[in-house]
């Protein structure tokens, strides 16, 4: 098996080098023309055109999502299947400050480099466009539709200020809490009113007090969405949107219940009523796969990528977590900025066209490619990957 790996590795590395220039150009073009989550119309068209030019059969739109796609090369009749995930949405005002132009180009280059090896791996390589990660993750909708159920492995790479084998992703639930009261003249007859804004304010105080009694990984943050119409009218409606995050999926649902009790208590104290609505898909935490991470560490060592970050540091939230509960999912990072330069900043956005970012496209495609080779050149590793996932 190892001999086969070495032969395929040589072919993969050559394939990556051959396609690198085209994908650097694509990444820079996407960086220059950022499109917001769910609006990646021109970006997705460019990617799909490139894939079709390279012989992929592309379903576009895909999974009921206008800017999503799935590319398949060849008859799609191999024993195993791998999904390489592609993100390409940008952020308001600061463009590709999350590096999705680079990350997406890494995935495309990896897919182009791997498809000539499908027969030798007995593995189909699918490239999936997963837009809207920053707001209402397309991967969540795809998971709900069963898109990932048939895959042996899924993978993508995120850009960061550190090289990591995996990210510590928090599960994320987002809710809008709306309080209903009764309007009245705030000066002439305030006693006739029920102040909905007071309900929202008291809920904020309740959440602030709840912070003392949750596990250290929990993050709770919110903003007022509606505070009333005018100062001389007792607000009859007010709303606040909250994000709740935690590392454990079950604990996050318990946190939702505790937040609801804060809303209930606030409504009781103000004689108002309340309701809540989910404002985006629920993101899960990332379920790690130790057998796969062992292989990935070997890949980083072979490519001389130093693990120079903290795996215990909380990265944030991503819809990649949802995929990890359906099939083994890998979400490593590569460094394109100095330590301390955070994602979602103008400084990070400026780095996505740098030499370091271009080098990451080369390196990242090789990481995904070699991880795929290491797993699917070895039946024992395939079995271990599956056994770890089923624990």
mmCIF file of C-alpha atoms in Angstrom:
data_model
loop_
_atom_site.group_PDB
_atom_site.id
_atom_site.type_symbol
_atom_site.label_atom_id
_atom_site.label_comp_id
_atom_site.label_asym_id
_atom_site.label_seq_id
_atom_site.Cartn_x
_atom_site.Cartn_y
_atom_site.Cartn_z
ATOM 1 C CA UNK A 1 0.000 0.000 0.000
ATOM 2 C CA UNK A 2 2.770 2.449 0.875
ATOM 3 C CA UNK A 3 4.450 1.863 -2.479
ATOM 4 C CA UNK A 4 1.185 2.772 -4.214
ATOM 5 C CA UNK A 5 0.951 5.900 -2.052
ATOM 6 C CA UNK A 6 4.410 7.067 -3.095
ATOM 7 C CA UNK A 7 3.625 6.630 -6.789
ATOM 8 C CA UNK A 8 0.310 8.489 -6.485
ATOM 9 C CA UNK A 9 1.905 11.193 -4.367
ATOM 10 C CA UNK A 10 4.365 11.961 -7.152
ATOM 11 C CA UNK A 11 1.517 12.241 -9.664
ATOM 12 C CA UNK A 12 -0.561 14.407 -7.323
ATOM 13 C CA UNK A 13 2.267 16.856 -6.662
ATOM 14 C CA UNK A 14 2.820 17.285 -10.408
ATOM 15 C CA UNK A 15 -0.900 17.811 -10.995
ATOM 16 C CA UNK A 16 -1.026 20.524 -8.325
ATOM 17 C CA UNK A 17 1.965 22.333 -9.801
ATOM 18 C CA UNK A 18 0.425 22.197 -13.289
ATOM 19 C CA UNK A 19 -2.842 23.791 -12.160
ATOM 20 C CA UNK A 20 -1.477 26.273 -9.635
ATOM 21 C CA UNK A 21 -1.245 29.350 -11.861
ATOM 22 C CA UNK A 22 -4.847 29.082 -12.998
ATOM 23 C CA UNK A 23 -6.143 28.809 -9.435
ATOM 24 C CA UNK A 24 -4.033 31.694 -8.136
ATOM 25 C CA UNK A 25 -5.553 33.827 -10.888
ATOM 26 C CA UNK A 26 -9.054 32.678 -9.928
ATOM 27 C CA UNK A 27 -8.459 33.413 -6.241
ATOM 28 C CA UNK A 28 -7.235 36.937 -6.990
ATOM 29 C CA UNK A 29 -10.181 37.584 -9.297
ATOM 30 C CA UNK A 30 -12.661 36.445 -6.630
ATOM 31 C CA UNK A 31 -10.857 38.638 -4.080
ATOM 32 C CA UNK A 32 -11.219 41.636 -6.404
ATOM 33 C CA UNK A 33 -14.955 41.035 -6.899
ATOM 34 C CA UNK A 34 -16.334 39.947 -3.497
ATOM 35 C CA UNK A 35 -19.949 38.840 -3.267
ATOM 36 C CA UNK A 36 -21.905 38.570 -0.034
ATOM 37 C CA UNK A 37 -23.347 35.382 1.439
ATOM 38 C CA UNK A 38 -26.140 33.970 -0.694
ATOM 39 C CA UNK A 39 -25.345 36.448 -3.496
ATOM 40 C CA UNK A 40 -22.288 34.720 -4.978
ATOM 41 C CA UNK A 41 -23.810 34.675 -8.479
ATOM 42 C CA UNK A 42 -20.833 35.711 -10.603
ATOM 43 C CA UNK A 43 -18.324 33.897 -8.393
ATOM 44 C CA UNK A 44 -20.168 30.593 -8.622
ATOM 45 C CA UNK A 45 -20.536 31.012 -12.407
ATOM 46 C CA UNK A 46 -16.773 31.465 -12.772
ATOM 47 C CA UNK A 47 -16.004 28.393 -10.691
ATOM 48 C CA UNK A 48 -18.548 26.264 -12.532
ATOM 49 C CA UNK A 49 -17.184 27.400 -15.907
ATOM 50 C CA UNK A 50 -13.657 26.417 -14.850
ATOM 51 C CA UNK A 51 -14.784 22.980 -13.652
ATOM 52 C CA UNK A 52 -16.694 22.317 -16.856
ATOM 53 C CA UNK A 53 -13.677 23.388 -18.862
ATOM 54 C CA UNK A 54 -11.709 20.678 -17.026
ATOM 55 C CA UNK A 55 -14.239 17.955 -17.809
ATOM 56 C CA UNK A 56 -16.497 17.962 -14.735
ATOM 57 C CA UNK A 57 -20.201 17.362 -15.042
ATOM 58 C CA UNK A 58 -21.611 20.125 -12.869
ATOM 59 C CA UNK A 59 -25.095 20.338 -11.373
ATOM 60 C CA UNK A 60 -25.767 24.061 -10.929
ATOM 61 C CA UNK A 61 -27.754 25.258 -9.077
ATOM 62 C CA UNK A 62 -27.581 22.382 -6.616
ATOM 63 C CA UNK A 63 -29.600 21.265 -3.578
ATOM 64 C CA UNK A 64 -32.157 24.010 -4.125
ATOM 65 C CA UNK A 65 -29.538 26.729 -3.559
ATOM 66 C CA UNK A 66 -28.995 29.263 -6.332
ATOM 67 C CA UNK A 67 -25.242 29.669 -5.901
ATOM 68 C CA UNK A 68 -24.356 26.098 -4.949
ATOM 69 C CA UNK A 69 -23.008 23.378 -7.237
ATOM 70 C CA UNK A 70 -21.737 19.808 -7.328
ATOM 71 C CA UNK A 71 -19.068 18.718 -9.775
ATOM 72 C CA UNK A 72 -18.483 15.042 -10.631
ATOM 73 C CA UNK A 73 -15.715 13.750 -12.909
ATOM 74 C CA UNK A 74 -16.284 10.525 -14.818
ATOM 75 C CA UNK A 75 -18.887 7.768 -14.395
ATOM 76 C CA UNK A 76 -19.120 8.136 -10.570
ATOM 77 C CA UNK A 77 -18.962 4.366 -10.064
ATOM 78 C CA UNK A 78 -16.077 3.874 -7.638
ATOM 79 C CA UNK A 79 -16.298 2.159 -4.253
ATOM 80 C CA UNK A 80 -15.571 5.262 -2.151
ATOM 81 C CA UNK A 81 -16.564 8.908 -2.386
ATOM 82 C CA UNK A 82 -14.916 12.080 -1.071
ATOM 83 C CA UNK A 83 -16.495 15.547 -0.920
ATOM 84 C CA UNK A 84 -14.147 18.516 -1.229
ATOM 85 C CA UNK A 85 -15.999 21.581 0.028
ATOM 86 C CA UNK A 86 -15.654 25.019 -1.532
ATOM 87 C CA UNK A 87 -16.513 28.296 0.202
ATOM 88 C CA UNK A 88 -16.536 31.619 -1.684
ATOM 89 C CA UNK A 89 -18.734 34.167 0.105
ATOM 90 C CA UNK A 90 -17.404 37.506 1.349
ATOM 91 C CA UNK A 91 -18.157 39.822 4.263
ATOM 92 C CA UNK A 92 -19.951 43.196 4.176
ATOM 93 C CA UNK A 93 -17.535 46.090 3.853
ATOM 94 C CA UNK A 94 -14.323 44.087 4.213
ATOM 95 C CA UNK A 95 -14.528 41.636 1.316
ATOM 96 C CA UNK A 96 -12.715 38.315 1.631
ATOM 97 C CA UNK A 97 -11.518 38.955 5.177
ATOM 98 C CA UNK A 98 -12.224 35.318 5.990
ATOM 99 C CA UNK A 99 -10.046 34.124 3.100
ATOM 100 C CA UNK A 100 -12.752 32.190 1.274
ATOM 101 C CA UNK A 101 -11.335 33.218 -2.115
ATOM 102 C CA UNK A 102 -8.120 31.371 -1.178
ATOM 103 C CA UNK A 103 -9.846 28.478 0.584
ATOM 104 C CA UNK A 104 -12.200 27.884 -2.337
ATOM 105 C CA UNK A 105 -9.301 27.919 -4.800
ATOM 106 C CA UNK A 106 -7.427 25.393 -2.653
ATOM 107 C CA UNK A 107 -10.395 23.029 -2.849
ATOM 108 C CA UNK A 108 -10.791 23.396 -6.605
ATOM 109 C CA UNK A 109 -7.079 22.789 -7.228
ATOM 110 C CA UNK A 110 -7.156 19.726 -4.967
ATOM 111 C CA UNK A 111 -10.114 18.307 -6.894
ATOM 112 C CA UNK A 112 -8.428 18.937 -10.253
ATOM 113 C CA UNK A 113 -5.263 17.217 -9.010
ATOM 114 C CA UNK A 114 -7.103 14.191 -7.586
ATOM 115 C CA UNK A 115 -9.581 13.276 -10.327
ATOM 116 C CA UNK A 116 -6.924 11.723 -12.631
ATOM 117 C CA UNK A 117 -6.201 9.306 -9.749
ATOM 118 C CA UNK A 118 -9.787 8.169 -9.133
ATOM 119 C CA UNK A 119 -9.376 4.737 -10.727
ATOM 120 C CA UNK A 120 -6.210 3.933 -8.782
ATOM 121 C CA UNK A 121 -7.843 5.049 -5.525
ATOM 122 C CA UNK A 122 -11.197 3.432 -6.350
ATOM 123 C CA UNK A 123 -12.618 6.700 -5.060
ATOM 124 C CA UNK A 124 -14.790 9.362 -6.700
ATOM 125 C CA UNK A 125 -13.786 12.958 -5.996
ATOM 126 C CA UNK A 126 -16.738 15.356 -5.830
ATOM 127 C CA UNK A 127 -16.331 19.125 -5.576
ATOM 128 C CA UNK A 128 -19.219 20.835 -3.756
ATOM 129 C CA UNK A 129 -19.907 24.541 -3.749
ATOM 130 C CA UNK A 130 -21.080 25.488 -0.263
ATOM 131 C CA UNK A 131 -21.995 29.194 -0.252
ATOM 132 C CA UNK A 132 -23.464 31.445 2.419
ATOM 133 C CA UNK A 133 -21.173 30.195 5.219
ATOM 134 C CA UNK A 134 -21.089 33.553 6.976
ATOM 135 C CA UNK A 135 -24.848 33.865 7.493
ATOM 136 C CA UNK A 136 -27.007 30.782 6.978
ATOM 137 C CA UNK A 137 -24.580 27.997 6.018
ATOM 138 C CA UNK A 138 -25.490 26.093 2.872
ATOM 139 C CA UNK A 139 -23.880 22.995 4.384
ATOM 140 C CA UNK A 140 -26.686 22.886 6.968
ATOM 141 C CA UNK A 141 -29.337 22.749 4.246
ATOM 142 C CA UNK A 142 -27.315 20.115 2.390
ATOM 143 C CA UNK A 143 -27.013 18.005 5.544
ATOM 144 C CA UNK A 144 -30.774 18.237 6.066
ATOM 145 C CA UNK A 145 -31.305 17.049 2.477
ATOM 146 C CA UNK A 146 -28.985 14.063 2.961
ATOM 147 C CA UNK A 147 -26.337 15.323 0.522
ATOM 148 C CA UNK A 148 -23.416 14.147 2.689
ATOM 149 C CA UNK A 149 -24.856 10.796 3.713
ATOM 150 C CA UNK A 150 -23.034 8.841 1.000
ATOM 151 C CA UNK A 151 -19.548 10.224 1.546
ATOM 152 C CA UNK A 152 -16.639 8.429 3.206
ATOM 153 C CA UNK A 153 -14.888 11.728 3.930
ATOM 154 C CA UNK A 154 -15.325 15.475 3.495
ATOM 155 C CA UNK A 155 -12.622 18.127 3.706
ATOM 156 C CA UNK A 156 -11.732 21.772 3.229
ATOM 157 C CA UNK A 157 -9.047 24.132 4.529
ATOM 158 C CA UNK A 158 -9.495 27.463 6.284
ATOM 159 C CA UNK A 159 -6.958 30.273 6.308
ATOM 160 C CA UNK A 160 -5.769 31.622 9.641
ATOM 161 C CA UNK A 161 -2.815 33.059 11.555
ATOM 162 C CA UNK A 162 -1.790 29.533 12.611
ATOM 163 C CA UNK A 163 -1.266 26.081 11.117
ATOM 164 C CA UNK A 164 -3.652 23.661 12.832
ATOM 165 C CA UNK A 165 -4.825 20.107 12.174
ATOM 166 C CA UNK A 166 -8.341 21.030 13.269
ATOM 167 C CA UNK A 167 -10.339 23.991 14.496
ATOM 168 C CA UNK A 168 -12.187 24.139 17.771
ATOM 169 C CA UNK A 169 -15.606 25.049 16.435
ATOM 170 C CA UNK A 170 -18.425 26.178 18.680
ATOM 171 C CA UNK A 171 -21.977 25.153 17.949
ATOM 172 C CA UNK A 172 -24.104 28.216 17.202
ATOM 173 C CA UNK A 173 -27.812 28.951 17.684
ATOM 174 C CA UNK A 174 -29.289 32.318 16.646
ATOM 175 C CA UNK A 175 -32.661 33.576 17.849
ATOM 176 C CA UNK A 176 -34.741 36.739 17.633
ATOM 177 C CA UNK A 177 -36.682 37.364 20.852
ATOM 178 C CA UNK A 178 -39.650 39.686 20.362
ATOM 179 C CA UNK A 179 -41.549 41.245 23.268
ATOM 180 C CA UNK A 180 -45.104 42.558 22.893
ATOM 181 C CA UNK A 181 -46.637 45.225 25.091
ATOM 182 C CA UNK A 182 -49.194 48.015 24.739
ATOM 183 C CA UNK A 183 -48.665 51.476 23.274
ATOM 184 C CA UNK A 184 -49.587 54.573 25.268
ATOM 185 C CA UNK A 185 -48.608 58.232 25.446
ATOM 186 C CA UNK A 186 -45.351 58.182 27.383
ATOM 187 C CA UNK A 187 -46.053 61.540 29.015
ATOM 188 C CA UNK A 188 -49.841 61.882 29.252
ATOM 189 C CA UNK A 189 -50.729 58.323 30.330
ATOM 190 C CA UNK A 190 -47.699 56.007 30.658
ATOM 191 C CA UNK A 191 -49.639 53.900 33.160
ATOM 192 C CA UNK A 192 -51.876 52.760 30.299
ATOM 193 C CA UNK A 193 -48.920 51.216 28.479
ATOM 194 C CA UNK A 194 -46.916 48.003 28.720
ATOM 195 C CA UNK A 195 -43.306 48.630 27.812
ATOM 196 C CA UNK A 196 -42.003 45.893 25.522
ATOM 197 C CA UNK A 197 -38.544 47.469 25.477
ATOM 198 C CA UNK A 198 -38.308 46.993 29.244
ATOM 199 C CA UNK A 199 -38.859 43.289 28.622
ATOM 200 C CA UNK A 200 -36.001 43.155 26.104
ATOM 201 C CA UNK A 201 -33.753 45.138 28.467
ATOM 202 C CA UNK A 202 -34.434 42.819 31.367
ATOM 203 C CA UNK A 203 -33.698 39.818 29.184
ATOM 204 C CA UNK A 204 -30.278 41.332 28.426
ATOM 205 C CA UNK A 205 -29.653 41.689 32.160
ATOM 206 C CA UNK A 206 -30.706 38.076 32.664
ATOM 207 C CA UNK A 207 -28.297 36.867 29.974
ATOM 208 C CA UNK A 208 -25.495 38.954 31.494
ATOM 209 C CA UNK A 209 -26.100 37.308 34.877
ATOM 210 C CA UNK A 210 -26.332 33.865 33.281
ATOM 211 C CA UNK A 211 -22.735 34.292 32.033
ATOM 212 C CA UNK A 212 -21.488 33.590 35.580
ATOM 213 C CA UNK A 213 -23.029 30.125 35.585
ATOM 214 C CA UNK A 214 -22.121 28.558 32.241
ATOM 215 C CA UNK A 215 -19.036 26.628 31.143
ATOM 216 C CA UNK A 216 -15.998 28.676 30.026
ATOM 217 C CA UNK A 217 -16.452 27.814 26.331
ATOM 218 C CA UNK A 218 -19.896 29.438 26.143
ATOM 219 C CA UNK A 219 -20.304 32.681 24.230
ATOM 220 C CA UNK A 220 -23.518 34.745 24.400
ATOM 221 C CA UNK A 221 -23.884 38.021 22.541
ATOM 222 C CA UNK A 222 -26.818 40.054 21.326
ATOM 223 C CA UNK A 223 -28.094 43.344 19.891
ATOM 224 C CA UNK A 224 -31.389 45.208 19.953
ATOM 225 C CA UNK A 225 -33.176 44.937 16.620
ATOM 226 C CA UNK A 226 -36.192 47.086 17.467
ATOM 227 C CA UNK A 227 -36.568 49.412 20.429
ATOM 228 C CA UNK A 228 -39.795 51.233 19.683
ATOM 229 C CA UNK A 229 -41.072 53.976 17.386
ATOM 230 C CA UNK A 230 -40.591 57.259 19.264
ATOM 231 C CA UNK A 231 -39.607 58.415 22.769
ATOM 232 C CA UNK A 232 -43.114 59.714 23.483
ATOM 233 C CA UNK A 233 -44.743 56.359 22.740
ATOM 234 C CA UNK A 234 -44.485 53.467 25.162
ATOM 235 C CA UNK A 235 -42.918 50.735 22.953
ATOM 236 C CA UNK A 236 -45.524 48.122 22.120
ATOM 237 C CA UNK A 237 -42.950 45.912 20.429
ATOM 238 C CA UNK A 238 -39.213 45.420 20.936
ATOM 239 C CA UNK A 239 -36.816 42.725 19.825
ATOM 240 C CA UNK A 240 -33.294 41.509 20.459
ATOM 241 C CA UNK A 241 -31.235 38.989 18.525
ATOM 242 C CA UNK A 242 -28.894 36.695 20.426
ATOM 243 C CA UNK A 243 -26.176 34.264 19.377
ATOM 244 C CA UNK A 244 -25.495 31.356 21.737
ATOM 245 C CA UNK A 245 -22.361 29.237 21.257
ATOM 246 C CA UNK A 246 -20.910 26.196 23.040
ATOM 247 C CA UNK A 247 -18.568 23.300 22.325
ATOM 248 C CA UNK A 248 -21.062 20.588 23.244
ATOM 249 C CA UNK A 249 -24.168 20.132 21.119
ATOM 250 C CA UNK A 250 -26.380 18.872 23.973
ATOM 251 C CA UNK A 251 -25.226 21.649 26.311
ATOM 252 C CA UNK A 252 -26.095 24.247 23.689
ATOM 253 C CA UNK A 253 -29.714 23.060 23.606
ATOM 254 C CA UNK A 254 -29.821 23.293 27.402
ATOM 255 C CA UNK A 255 -28.455 26.838 27.099
ATOM 256 C CA UNK A 256 -31.365 27.682 24.777
ATOM 257 C CA UNK A 257 -33.798 26.639 27.515
ATOM 258 C CA UNK A 258 -32.037 28.796 30.098
ATOM 259 C CA UNK A 259 -32.144 31.797 27.766
ATOM 260 C CA UNK A 260 -35.866 31.193 27.258
ATOM 261 C CA UNK A 261 -36.319 31.351 31.030
ATOM 262 C CA UNK A 262 -34.597 34.749 31.005
ATOM 263 C CA UNK A 263 -37.123 35.899 28.411
ATOM 264 C CA UNK A 264 -40.021 34.431 30.384
ATOM 265 C CA UNK A 265 -38.901 36.131 33.591
ATOM 266 C CA UNK A 266 -38.463 39.458 31.805
ATOM 267 C CA UNK A 267 -41.973 39.197 30.359
ATOM 268 C CA UNK A 268 -43.471 38.401 33.758
ATOM 269 C CA UNK A 269 -41.758 41.400 35.358
ATOM 270 C CA UNK A 270 -43.016 43.786 32.661
ATOM 271 C CA UNK A 271 -46.481 42.299 31.985
ATOM 272 C CA UNK A 272 -45.422 41.775 28.376
ATOM 273 C CA UNK A 273 -45.513 38.646 26.239
ATOM 274 C CA UNK A 274 -42.688 37.157 24.206
ATOM 275 C CA UNK A 275 -41.927 34.857 21.307
ATOM 276 C CA UNK A 276 -38.760 33.714 19.572
ATOM 277 C CA UNK A 277 -37.772 32.749 16.052
ATOM 278 C CA UNK A 278 -34.677 31.054 14.658
ATOM 279 C CA UNK A 279 -32.815 33.581 12.476
ATOM 280 C CA UNK A 280 -30.355 31.185 10.806
ATOM 281 C CA UNK A 281 -29.556 27.510 10.584
ATOM 282 C CA UNK A 282 -28.120 25.898 13.711
ATOM 283 C CA UNK A 283 -24.376 25.241 13.456
ATOM 284 C CA UNK A 284 -22.966 22.177 15.223
ATOM 285 C CA UNK A 285 -19.584 21.868 16.911
ATOM 286 C CA UNK A 286 -16.895 19.935 15.012
ATOM 287 C CA UNK A 287 -16.739 16.204 15.701
ATOM 288 C CA UNK A 288 -13.099 15.144 15.367
ATOM 289 C CA UNK A 289 -11.939 11.863 13.864
ATOM 290 C CA UNK A 290 -8.710 10.680 15.527
ATOM 291 C CA UNK A 291 -7.803 8.108 12.861
ATOM 292 C CA UNK A 292 -8.054 10.761 10.175
ATOM 293 C CA UNK A 293 -6.175 13.336 12.236
ATOM 294 C CA UNK A 294 -3.324 10.866 12.667
ATOM 295 C CA UNK A 295 -3.042 10.660 8.877
ATOM 296 C CA UNK A 296 -3.323 14.438 8.580
ATOM 297 C CA UNK A 297 -0.452 14.940 11.029
ATOM 298 C CA UNK A 298 1.685 12.728 8.769
ATOM 299 C CA UNK A 299 0.705 14.923 5.818
ATOM 300 C CA UNK A 300 1.730 18.112 7.639
ATOM 301 C CA UNK A 301 5.031 16.487 8.590
ATOM 302 C CA UNK A 302 5.701 15.336 5.012
ATOM 303 C CA UNK A 303 5.024 18.835 3.676
ATOM 304 C CA UNK A 304 7.078 20.377 6.517
ATOM 305 C CA UNK A 305 4.161 22.441 7.771
ATOM 306 C CA UNK A 306 4.840 23.332 11.408
ATOM 307 C CA UNK A 307 1.934 23.033 13.853
ATOM 308 C CA UNK A 308 2.481 26.473 15.326
ATOM 309 C CA UNK A 309 -0.864 27.224 16.945
ATOM 310 C CA UNK A 310 -3.128 26.281 19.804
ATOM 311 C CA UNK A 311 -5.701 23.573 19.104
ATOM 312 C CA UNK A 312 -7.499 24.472 22.346
ATOM 313 C CA UNK A 313 -8.124 28.043 21.204
ATOM 314 C CA UNK A 314 -11.717 28.612 20.125
ATOM 315 C CA UNK A 315 -11.843 29.357 16.395
ATOM 316 C CA UNK A 316 -15.477 30.376 16.049
ATOM 317 C CA UNK A 317 -18.413 28.645 14.391
ATOM 318 C CA UNK A 318 -18.902 27.063 10.981
ATOM 319 C CA UNK A 319 -21.470 24.947 9.173
ATOM 320 C CA UNK A 320 -18.621 22.468 8.598
ATOM 321 C CA UNK A 321 -19.507 21.216 12.072
ATOM 322 C CA UNK A 322 -22.866 19.951 10.802
ATOM 323 C CA UNK A 323 -21.123 17.872 8.139
ATOM 324 C CA UNK A 324 -18.910 16.233 10.790
ATOM 325 C CA UNK A 325 -21.946 14.509 12.320
ATOM 326 C CA UNK A 326 -22.846 12.886 8.978
ATOM 327 C CA UNK A 327 -19.418 11.791 7.696
ATOM 328 C CA UNK A 328 -15.776 12.229 8.779
ATOM 329 C CA UNK A 329 -15.014 15.914 8.207
ATOM 330 C CA UNK A 330 -11.607 17.636 8.268
ATOM 331 C CA UNK A 331 -11.200 21.397 8.661
ATOM 332 C CA UNK A 332 -7.479 22.193 9.162
ATOM 333 C CA UNK A 333 -5.960 25.664 8.820
ATOM 334 C CA UNK A 334 -2.990 27.195 7.050
ATOM 335 C CA UNK A 335 -1.257 30.403 8.075
ATOM 336 C CA UNK A 336 -1.185 33.336 5.644
ATOM 337 C CA UNK A 337 -0.647 36.189 8.136
ATOM 338 C CA UNK A 338 1.534 36.841 11.178
ATOM 339 C CA UNK A 339 0.278 35.602 14.540
ATOM 340 C CA UNK A 340 -2.221 37.991 16.034
ATOM 341 C CA UNK A 341 -3.774 39.137 12.747
ATOM 342 C CA UNK A 342 -7.381 38.021 13.147
ATOM 343 C CA UNK A 343 -9.795 36.816 10.489
ATOM 344 C CA UNK A 344 -12.692 39.172 9.702
ATOM 345 C CA UNK A 345 -10.368 42.199 9.724
ATOM 346 C CA UNK A 346 -9.163 44.547 6.981
ATOM 347 C CA UNK A 347 -5.615 43.338 7.614
ATOM 348 C CA UNK A 348 -6.629 39.759 6.822
ATOM 349 C CA UNK A 349 -8.504 40.894 3.694
ATOM 350 C CA UNK A 350 -5.346 42.611 2.456
ATOM 351 C CA UNK A 351 -3.390 39.353 2.861
ATOM 352 C CA UNK A 352 -5.498 37.156 0.554
ATOM 353 C CA UNK A 353 -3.572 38.270 -2.571
ATOM 354 C CA UNK A 354 -0.144 38.054 -0.937
ATOM 355 C CA UNK A 355 2.647 35.640 -1.803
ATOM 356 C CA UNK A 356 1.847 33.738 1.407
ATOM 357 C CA UNK A 357 -1.756 33.282 0.277
ATOM 358 C CA UNK A 358 -0.619 32.097 -3.150
ATOM 359 C CA UNK A 359 1.761 29.633 -1.505
ATOM 360 C CA UNK A 360 -1.135 28.406 0.646
ATOM 361 C CA UNK A 361 -3.131 27.536 -2.481
ATOM 362 C CA UNK A 362 -0.291 25.247 -3.545
ATOM 363 C CA UNK A 363 0.254 23.825 -0.072
ATOM 364 C CA UNK A 364 -3.437 23.467 0.764
ATOM 365 C CA UNK A 365 -4.231 21.527 -2.391
ATOM 366 C CA UNK A 366 -1.396 19.154 -1.523
ATOM 367 C CA UNK A 367 -2.725 18.763 2.033
ATOM 368 C CA UNK A 368 -6.187 17.762 0.820
ATOM 369 C CA UNK A 369 -4.709 15.588 -1.901
ATOM 370 C CA UNK A 370 -2.270 13.721 0.339
ATOM 371 C CA UNK A 371 -4.872 13.241 3.059
ATOM 372 C CA UNK A 372 -7.112 11.616 0.457
ATOM 373 C CA UNK A 373 -4.258 9.394 -0.757
ATOM 374 C CA UNK A 374 -3.225 8.338 2.755
ATOM 375 C CA UNK A 375 -6.746 7.259 3.634
ATOM 376 C CA UNK A 376 -7.862 5.651 0.393
ATOM 377 C CA UNK A 377 -4.604 3.862 -0.409
ATOM 378 C CA UNK A 378 -5.039 1.841 2.785
ATOM 379 C CA UNK A 379 -8.072 -0.318 3.595
ATOM 380 C CA UNK A 380 -7.066 -0.401 7.267
ATOM 381 C CA UNK A 381 -7.177 3.385 7.422
ATOM 382 C CA UNK A 382 -10.532 3.477 5.670
ATOM 383 C CA UNK A 383 -11.894 1.060 8.290
ATOM 384 C CA UNK A 384 -10.341 3.052 11.145
ATOM 385 C CA UNK A 385 -11.815 6.276 9.768
ATOM 386 C CA UNK A 386 -15.271 4.710 9.685
ATOM 387 C CA UNK A 387 -14.903 3.108 13.143
ATOM 388 C CA UNK A 388 -13.855 6.415 14.722
ATOM 389 C CA UNK A 389 -16.792 8.184 13.144
ATOM 390 C CA UNK A 390 -19.253 5.604 14.456
ATOM 391 C CA UNK A 391 -18.088 5.899 18.071
#
